[in-house]
Short mmCIF file of C-alpha atoms and ligand atoms in Angstrom, two decimals:
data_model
loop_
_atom_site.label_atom_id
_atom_site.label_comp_id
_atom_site.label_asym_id
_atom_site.label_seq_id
_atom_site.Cartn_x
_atom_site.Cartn_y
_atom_site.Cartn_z
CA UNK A 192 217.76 83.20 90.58
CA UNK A 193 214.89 81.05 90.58
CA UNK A 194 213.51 79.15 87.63
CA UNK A 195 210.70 80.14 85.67
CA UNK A 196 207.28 79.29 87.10
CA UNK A 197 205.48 76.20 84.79
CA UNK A 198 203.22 78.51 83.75
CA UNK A 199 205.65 80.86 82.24
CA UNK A 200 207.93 78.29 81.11
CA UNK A 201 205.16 77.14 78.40
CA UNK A 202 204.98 80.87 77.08
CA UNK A 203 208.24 81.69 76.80
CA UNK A 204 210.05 80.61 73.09
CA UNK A 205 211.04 77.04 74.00
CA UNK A 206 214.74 77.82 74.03
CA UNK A 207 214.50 80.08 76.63
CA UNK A 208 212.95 77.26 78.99
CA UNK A 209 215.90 76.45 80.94
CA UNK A 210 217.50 80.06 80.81
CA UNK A 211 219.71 80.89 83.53
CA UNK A 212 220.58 84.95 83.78
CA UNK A 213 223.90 86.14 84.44
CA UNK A 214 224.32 86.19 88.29
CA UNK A 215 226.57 88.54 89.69
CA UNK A 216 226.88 87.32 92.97
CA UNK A 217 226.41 90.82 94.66
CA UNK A 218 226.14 91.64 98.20
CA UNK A 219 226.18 95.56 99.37
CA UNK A 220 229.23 95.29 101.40
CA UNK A 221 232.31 97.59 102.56
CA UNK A 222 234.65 96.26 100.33
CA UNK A 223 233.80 95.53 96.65
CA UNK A 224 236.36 93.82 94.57
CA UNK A 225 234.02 91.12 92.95
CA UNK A 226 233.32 92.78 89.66
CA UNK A 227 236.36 94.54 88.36
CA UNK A 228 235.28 97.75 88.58
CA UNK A 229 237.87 100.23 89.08
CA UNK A 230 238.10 101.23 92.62
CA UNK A 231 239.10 104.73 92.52
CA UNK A 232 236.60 107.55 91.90
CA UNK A 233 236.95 109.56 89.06
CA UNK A 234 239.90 112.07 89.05
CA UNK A 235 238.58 115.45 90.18
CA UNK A 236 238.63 117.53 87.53
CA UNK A 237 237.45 114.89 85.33
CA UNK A 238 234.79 114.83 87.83
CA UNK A 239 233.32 118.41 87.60
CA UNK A 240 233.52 117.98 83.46
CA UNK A 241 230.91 115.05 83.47
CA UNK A 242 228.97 116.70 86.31
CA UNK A 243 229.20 120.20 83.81
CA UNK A 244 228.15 118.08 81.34
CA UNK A 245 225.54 116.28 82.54
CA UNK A 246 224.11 119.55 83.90
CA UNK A 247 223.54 121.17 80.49
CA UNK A 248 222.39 117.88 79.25
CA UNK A 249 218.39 118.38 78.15
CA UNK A 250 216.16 115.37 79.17
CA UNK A 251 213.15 116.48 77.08
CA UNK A 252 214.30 114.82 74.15
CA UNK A 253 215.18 111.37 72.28
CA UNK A 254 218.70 110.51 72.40
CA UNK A 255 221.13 111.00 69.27
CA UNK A 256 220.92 107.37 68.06
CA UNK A 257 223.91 106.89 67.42
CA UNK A 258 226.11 109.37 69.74
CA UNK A 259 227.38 111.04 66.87
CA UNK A 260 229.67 113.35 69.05
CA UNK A 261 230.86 110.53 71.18
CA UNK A 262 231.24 108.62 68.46
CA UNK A 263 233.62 111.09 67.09
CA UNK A 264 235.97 111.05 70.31
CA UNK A 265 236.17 107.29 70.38
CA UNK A 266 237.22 107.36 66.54
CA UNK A 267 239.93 110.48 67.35
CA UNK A 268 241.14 107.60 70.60
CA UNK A 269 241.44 105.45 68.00
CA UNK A 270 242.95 107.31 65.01
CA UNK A 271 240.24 105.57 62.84
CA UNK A 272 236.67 106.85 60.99
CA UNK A 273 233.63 107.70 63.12
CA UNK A 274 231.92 104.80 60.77
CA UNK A 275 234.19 101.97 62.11
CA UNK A 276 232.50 102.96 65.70
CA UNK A 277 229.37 101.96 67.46
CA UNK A 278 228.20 102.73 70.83
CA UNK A 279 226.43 100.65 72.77
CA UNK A 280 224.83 100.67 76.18
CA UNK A 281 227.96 98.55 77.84
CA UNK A 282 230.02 96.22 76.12
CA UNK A 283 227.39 93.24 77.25
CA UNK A 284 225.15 94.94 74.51
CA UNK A 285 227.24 95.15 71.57
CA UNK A 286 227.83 91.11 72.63
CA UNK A 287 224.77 90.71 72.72
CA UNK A 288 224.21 92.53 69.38
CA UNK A 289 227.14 90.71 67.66
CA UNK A 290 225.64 87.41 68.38
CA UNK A 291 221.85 89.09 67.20
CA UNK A 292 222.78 90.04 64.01
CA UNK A 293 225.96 87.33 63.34
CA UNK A 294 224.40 84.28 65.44
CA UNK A 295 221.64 81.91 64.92
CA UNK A 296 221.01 78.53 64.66
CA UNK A 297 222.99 78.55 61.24
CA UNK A 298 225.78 80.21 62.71
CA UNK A 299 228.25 79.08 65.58
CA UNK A 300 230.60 80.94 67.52
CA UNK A 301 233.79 79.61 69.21
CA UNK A 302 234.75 80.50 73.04
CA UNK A 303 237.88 79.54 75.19
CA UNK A 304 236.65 78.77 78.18
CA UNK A 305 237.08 79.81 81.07
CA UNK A 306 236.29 82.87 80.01
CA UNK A 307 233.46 85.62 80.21
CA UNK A 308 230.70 83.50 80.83
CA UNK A 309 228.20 86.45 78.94
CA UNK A 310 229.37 84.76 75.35
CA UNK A 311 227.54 81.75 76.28
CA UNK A 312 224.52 83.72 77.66
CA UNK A 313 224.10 85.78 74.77
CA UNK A 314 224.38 82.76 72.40
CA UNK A 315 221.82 80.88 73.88
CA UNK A 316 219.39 84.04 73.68
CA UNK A 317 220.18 84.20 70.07
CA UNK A 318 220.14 80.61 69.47
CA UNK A 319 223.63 79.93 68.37
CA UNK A 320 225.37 77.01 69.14
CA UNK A 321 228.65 77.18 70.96
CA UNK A 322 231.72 75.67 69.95
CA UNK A 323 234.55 75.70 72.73
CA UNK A 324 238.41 75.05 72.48
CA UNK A 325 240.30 74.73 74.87
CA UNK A 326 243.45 76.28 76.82
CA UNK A 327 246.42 74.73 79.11
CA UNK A 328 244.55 73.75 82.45
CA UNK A 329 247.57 74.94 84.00
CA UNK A 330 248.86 77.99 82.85
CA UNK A 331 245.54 78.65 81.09
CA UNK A 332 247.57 79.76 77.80
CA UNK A 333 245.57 79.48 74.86
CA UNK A 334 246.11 75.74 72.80
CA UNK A 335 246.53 78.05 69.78
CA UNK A 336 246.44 75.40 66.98
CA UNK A 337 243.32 73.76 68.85
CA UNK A 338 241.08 77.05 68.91
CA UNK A 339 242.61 78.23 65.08
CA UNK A 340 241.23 73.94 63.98
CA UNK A 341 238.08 75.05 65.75
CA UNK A 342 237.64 78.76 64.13
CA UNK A 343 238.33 77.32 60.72
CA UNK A 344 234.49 76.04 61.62
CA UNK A 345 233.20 78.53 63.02
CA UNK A 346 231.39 81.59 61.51
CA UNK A 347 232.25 83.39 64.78
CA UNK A 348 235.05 83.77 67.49
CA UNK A 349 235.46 85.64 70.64
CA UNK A 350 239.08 85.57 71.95
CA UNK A 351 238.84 87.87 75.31
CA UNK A 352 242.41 89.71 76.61
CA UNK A 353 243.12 90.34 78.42
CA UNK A 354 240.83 87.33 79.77
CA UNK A 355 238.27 87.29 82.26
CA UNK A 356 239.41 85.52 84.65
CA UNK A 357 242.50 84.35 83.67
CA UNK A 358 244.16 87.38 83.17
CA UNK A 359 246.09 86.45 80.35
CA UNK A 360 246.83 88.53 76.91
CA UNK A 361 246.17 86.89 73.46
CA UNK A 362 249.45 87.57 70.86
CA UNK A 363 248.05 90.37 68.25
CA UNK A 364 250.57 87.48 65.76
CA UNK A 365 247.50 84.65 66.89
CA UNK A 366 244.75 87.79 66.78
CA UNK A 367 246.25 87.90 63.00
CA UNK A 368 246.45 83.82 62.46
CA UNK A 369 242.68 83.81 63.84
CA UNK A 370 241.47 86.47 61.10
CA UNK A 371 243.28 84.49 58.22
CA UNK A 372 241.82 81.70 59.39
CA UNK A 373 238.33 82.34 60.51
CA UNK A 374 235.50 82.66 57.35
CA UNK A 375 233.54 84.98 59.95
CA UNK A 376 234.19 87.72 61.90
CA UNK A 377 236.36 87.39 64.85
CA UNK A 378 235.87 89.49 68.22
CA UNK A 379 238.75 90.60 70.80
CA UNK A 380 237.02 91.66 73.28
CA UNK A 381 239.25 94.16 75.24
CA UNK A 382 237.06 95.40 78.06
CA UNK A 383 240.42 95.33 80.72
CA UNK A 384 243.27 96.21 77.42
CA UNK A 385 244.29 99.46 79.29
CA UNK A 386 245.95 97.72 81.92
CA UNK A 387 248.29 95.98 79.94
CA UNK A 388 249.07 99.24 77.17
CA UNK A 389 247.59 100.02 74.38
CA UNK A 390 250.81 98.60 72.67
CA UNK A 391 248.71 95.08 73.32
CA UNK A 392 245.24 96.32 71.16
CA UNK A 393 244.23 94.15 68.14
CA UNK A 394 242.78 97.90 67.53
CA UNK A 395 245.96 98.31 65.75
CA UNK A 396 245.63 94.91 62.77
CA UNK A 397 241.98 96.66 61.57
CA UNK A 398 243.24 97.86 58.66
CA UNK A 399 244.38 94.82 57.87
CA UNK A 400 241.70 92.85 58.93
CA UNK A 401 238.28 93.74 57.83
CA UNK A 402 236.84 90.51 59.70
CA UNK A 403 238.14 91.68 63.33
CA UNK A 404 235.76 93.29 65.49
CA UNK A 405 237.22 95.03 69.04
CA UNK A 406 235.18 95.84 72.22
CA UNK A 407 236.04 98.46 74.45
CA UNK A 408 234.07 100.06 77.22
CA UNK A 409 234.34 102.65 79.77
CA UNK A 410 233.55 100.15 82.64
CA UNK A 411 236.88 99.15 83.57
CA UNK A 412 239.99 102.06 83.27
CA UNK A 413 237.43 104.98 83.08
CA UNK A 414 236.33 103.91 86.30
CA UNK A 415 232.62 104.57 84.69
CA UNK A 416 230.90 100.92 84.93
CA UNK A 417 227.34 102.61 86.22
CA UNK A 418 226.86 105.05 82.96
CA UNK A 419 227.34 101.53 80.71
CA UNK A 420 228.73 102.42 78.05
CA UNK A 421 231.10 100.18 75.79
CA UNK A 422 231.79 100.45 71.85
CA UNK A 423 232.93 98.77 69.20
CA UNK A 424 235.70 99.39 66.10
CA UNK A 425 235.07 97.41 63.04
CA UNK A 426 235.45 98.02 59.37
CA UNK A 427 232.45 99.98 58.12
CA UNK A 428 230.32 97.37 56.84
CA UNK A 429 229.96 95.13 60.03
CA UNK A 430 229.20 98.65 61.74
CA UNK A 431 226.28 98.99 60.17
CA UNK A 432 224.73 95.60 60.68
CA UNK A 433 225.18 96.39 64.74
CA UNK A 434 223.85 99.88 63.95
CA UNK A 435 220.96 98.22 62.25
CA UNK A 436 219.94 95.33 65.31
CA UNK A 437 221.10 97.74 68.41
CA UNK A 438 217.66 99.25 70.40
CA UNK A 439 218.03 102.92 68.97
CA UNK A 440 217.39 105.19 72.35
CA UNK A 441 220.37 102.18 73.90
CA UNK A 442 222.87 104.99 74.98
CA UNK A 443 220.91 107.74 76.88
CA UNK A 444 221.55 111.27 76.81
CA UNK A 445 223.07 111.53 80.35
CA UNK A 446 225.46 108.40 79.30
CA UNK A 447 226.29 109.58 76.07
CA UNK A 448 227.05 113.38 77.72
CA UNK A 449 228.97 111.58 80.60
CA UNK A 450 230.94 109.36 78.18
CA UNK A 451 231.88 112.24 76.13
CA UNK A 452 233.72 114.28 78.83
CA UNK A 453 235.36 111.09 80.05
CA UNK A 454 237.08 109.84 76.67
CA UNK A 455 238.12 114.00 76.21
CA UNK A 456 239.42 113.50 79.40
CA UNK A 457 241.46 109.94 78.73
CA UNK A 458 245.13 111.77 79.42
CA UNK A 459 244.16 112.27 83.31
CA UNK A 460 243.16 108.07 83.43
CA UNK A 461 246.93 107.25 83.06
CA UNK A 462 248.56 107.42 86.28
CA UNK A 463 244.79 105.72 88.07
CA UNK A 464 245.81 103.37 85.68
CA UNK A 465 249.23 103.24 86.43
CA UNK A 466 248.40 102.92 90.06
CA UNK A 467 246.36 99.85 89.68
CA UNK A 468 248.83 98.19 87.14
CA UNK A 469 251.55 99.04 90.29
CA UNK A 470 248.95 97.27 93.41
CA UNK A 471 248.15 94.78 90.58
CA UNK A 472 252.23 93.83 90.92
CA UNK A 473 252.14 94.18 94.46
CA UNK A 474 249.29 91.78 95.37
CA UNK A 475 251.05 89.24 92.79
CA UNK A 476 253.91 89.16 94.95
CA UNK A 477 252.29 89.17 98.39
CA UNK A 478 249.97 86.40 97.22
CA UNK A 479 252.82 84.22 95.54
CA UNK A 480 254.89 84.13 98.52
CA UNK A 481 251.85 82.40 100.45
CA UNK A 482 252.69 78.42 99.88
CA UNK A 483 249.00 77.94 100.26
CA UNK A 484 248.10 79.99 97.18
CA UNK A 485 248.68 79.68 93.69
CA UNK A 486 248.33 83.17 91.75
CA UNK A 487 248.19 83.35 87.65
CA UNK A 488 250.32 86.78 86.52
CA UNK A 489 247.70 88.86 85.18
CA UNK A 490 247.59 92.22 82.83
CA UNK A 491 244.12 93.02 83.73
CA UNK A 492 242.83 94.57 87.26
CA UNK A 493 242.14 91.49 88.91
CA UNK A 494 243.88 88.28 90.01
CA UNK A 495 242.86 84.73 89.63
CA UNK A 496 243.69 83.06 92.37
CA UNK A 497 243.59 79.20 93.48
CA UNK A 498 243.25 78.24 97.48
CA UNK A 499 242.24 75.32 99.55
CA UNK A 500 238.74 75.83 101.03
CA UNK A 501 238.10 78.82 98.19
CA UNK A 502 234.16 78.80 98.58
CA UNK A 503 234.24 79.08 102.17
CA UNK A 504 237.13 82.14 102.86
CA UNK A 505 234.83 83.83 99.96
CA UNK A 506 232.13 83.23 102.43
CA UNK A 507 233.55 84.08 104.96
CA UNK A 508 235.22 87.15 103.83
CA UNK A 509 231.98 88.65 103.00
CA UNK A 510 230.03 87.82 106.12
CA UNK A 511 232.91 88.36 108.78
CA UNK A 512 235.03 90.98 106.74
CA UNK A 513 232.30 92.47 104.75
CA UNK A 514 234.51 92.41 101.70
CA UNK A 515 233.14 90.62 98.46
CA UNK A 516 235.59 88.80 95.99
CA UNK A 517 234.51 86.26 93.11
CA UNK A 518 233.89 82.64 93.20
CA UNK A 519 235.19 80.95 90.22
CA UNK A 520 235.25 77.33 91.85
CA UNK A 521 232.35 76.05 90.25
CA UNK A 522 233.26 76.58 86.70
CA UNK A 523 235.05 73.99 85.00
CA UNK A 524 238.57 74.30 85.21
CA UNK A 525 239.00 77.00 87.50
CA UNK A 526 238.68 74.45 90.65
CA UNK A 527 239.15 76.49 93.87
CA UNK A 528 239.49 79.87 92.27
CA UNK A 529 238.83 83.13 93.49
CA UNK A 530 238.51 86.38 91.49
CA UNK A 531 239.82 89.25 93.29
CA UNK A 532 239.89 92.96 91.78
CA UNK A 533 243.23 95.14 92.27
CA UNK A 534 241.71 98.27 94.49
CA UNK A 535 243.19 100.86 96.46
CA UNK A 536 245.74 99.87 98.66
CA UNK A 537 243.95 99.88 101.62
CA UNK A 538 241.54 97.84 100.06
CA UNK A 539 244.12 95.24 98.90
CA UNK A 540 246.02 95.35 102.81
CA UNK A 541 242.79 94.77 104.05
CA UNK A 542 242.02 91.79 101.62
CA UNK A 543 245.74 90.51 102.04
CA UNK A 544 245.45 90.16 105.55
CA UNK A 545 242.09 88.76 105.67
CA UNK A 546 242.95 86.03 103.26
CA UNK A 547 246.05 85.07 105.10
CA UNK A 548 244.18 84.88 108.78
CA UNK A 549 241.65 82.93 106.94
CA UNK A 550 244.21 80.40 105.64
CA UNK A 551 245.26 80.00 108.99
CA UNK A 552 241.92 79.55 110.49
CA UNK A 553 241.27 76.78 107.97
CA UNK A 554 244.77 74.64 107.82
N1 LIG B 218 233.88 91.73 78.52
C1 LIG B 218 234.46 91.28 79.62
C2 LIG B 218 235.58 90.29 79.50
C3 LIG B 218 234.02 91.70 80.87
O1 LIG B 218 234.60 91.21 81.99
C4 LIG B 218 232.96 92.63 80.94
C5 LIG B 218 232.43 93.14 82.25
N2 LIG B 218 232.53 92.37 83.33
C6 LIG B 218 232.39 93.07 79.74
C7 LIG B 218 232.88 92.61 78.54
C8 LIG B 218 231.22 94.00 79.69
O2 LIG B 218 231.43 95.17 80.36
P1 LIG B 218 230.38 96.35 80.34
O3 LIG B 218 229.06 95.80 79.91
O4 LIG B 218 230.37 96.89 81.72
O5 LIG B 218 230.91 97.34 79.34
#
């Protein structure tokens, strides 16, 4: 993305100088597994619900606000009230909203990077300066008393599992020690939590903690990443102030009719699920029985993994293979990484095979 012209650098608000959007690398090709996105299409008869849906959907008039009816379904998933809900137009919005109405330059909000490079992003919109601790550069494990010294500071946390791109799931015992020990509010964000059970959800400590905030969205399991449509569960109170910043119209009628039919319809996700969860397993193996490759486990739909010459077999898998995985081997730490998302199997023989003719070619 190029920078801002001169021009428009001396009207924008002088933090926003230097901004540098979110860039997700994307290339129409035949083979998508750069963005986690779930693979599959929508079950069938899940299928013909939205589409019913949608159908009887009017367009002549203003969203519900605040998807009252959806709102209800999410809070039934959940076994909790519609007021611990909010709906927001993705989960990127309700980040962006946490850091709007929690954030500022009074505020600060602690990462643990490498993670989900949108926290940063959406702090430096809203000002807030960014505290980082750190993990275990090998197994990327969280340095638990580092990040709990750091949240003790910080009026906000975002602890992401399981994490993107790591893959790794954050103990709902440290999700506890984080609340106790943060004065803020602290955010699991669980945008891939289906793939490893909902036995894993910090959804299940809100009663307990009235300082925890959880993301969800229907981008990942639900296979539903183009309506964009993600929530939130929170105790009552911090509801309201994202009720209060979000854009009102955020969630529009087709999204809000479309996310309806697919949280009704959760049951018939399980065994897409399942089948991911299974390839997921499958591509762990294949991959660690390559010497050249070094594969994290992972309880998300994707697989970090680490490869000599990473930047060029990306490359080279999308302009000779058309098939698009994620470079991760600029960020820091993540040296030689590539991102790949679990897909169908096909998919995952075809990116299998690829990957191991490219080693070859490059040796
Ligand atoms: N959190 C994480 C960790 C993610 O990887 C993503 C999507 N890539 C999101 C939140 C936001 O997802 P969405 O806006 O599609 O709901």
């Amino acid at each position: 993305m190029a920078r801002l012209s001169d021009r428009v650098r001396a009207l924008v608000q002088p933090h926003l100088a230097d901004i540098e959007p979110y860039d997700p690398s994307f290339t129409p090709c035949r083979i998508n597994l750069s963005a986690n996105e779930n693979t599959y299409p929508v079950p069938d008869g899940v299928r013909e619900r939205v589409d019913a849906a949608l159908a009887s959907t009017p367009l002549n008039r203003y969203p519900d606000p605040m998807s009252h009816a959806l709102r209800a379904e999410i809070a039934a998933r959940h076994g909790v009230a519609p007021a611990c809900v909010c709906v927001g137009n993705g989960g990127d919005e309700l980040l962006y909203n946490y850091l709007l109405a929690f954030g500022g330059r009074a505020s600060q909000l602690l990462v643990c990077p490498p993670c989900f490079s949108e926290y940063e992003f959406f702090a430096s919109l809203a000002q807030t300066p960014v505290r980082r601790a750190g993990r275990d550069p090998r197994t990327f494990e969280l340095d638990e008393e580092a990040v709990l010294a750091s949240a003790h500071w910080s009026k906000l946390t975002v602890v992401t599992s399981p994490n993107n791109p790591t893959g790794g799931l954050v103990p709902l015992s440290f999700v506890e020690r984080l609340c106790h020990v943060c004065r803020g509010l602290v955010m699991v964000d669980e945008a891939y939590i289906e793939f490893a059970g909902e036995d894993a959800s910090a959804a299940q400590l809100l009663d307990r903690h009235p300082n925890l905030v959880v993301l969800r969205t229907l981008s990942k399991a639900f296979g539903a990443a183009g309506i964009r449509c993600g929530y939130v569960l929170a105790a009552p109170d911090v509801i309201e102030a994202f009720a209060a910043v979000r854009q009102i119209y955020s969630v529009n009628v087709l999204s809000q009719a479309a996310a309806l039919a697919l949280v009704e319809s959760r049951a018939e996700f399980a065994p897409v699920v399942e089948r991911i969860v299974a390839e997921r397993e499958r591509m762990f193996a294949a991959l660690s029985a390559d010497p050249r490759v070094k594969v994290w486990p992972s309880r998300a739909n994707f697989l970090l993994v680490r490869m000599p010459m990473a930047s060029r077999i990306r490359e080279r898998l999308r302009d000779e293979y058309s098939m698009l995985v994620r470079d991760f081997s600029y960020a820091p730490g993540l040296e030689g990484c590539l991102r790949i998302t679990v897909g169908t199997p096909e998919e995952n023989d075809e990116v299998l095979a690829a990957l191991s003719a490219l080693l070859d070619e490059e040796a």
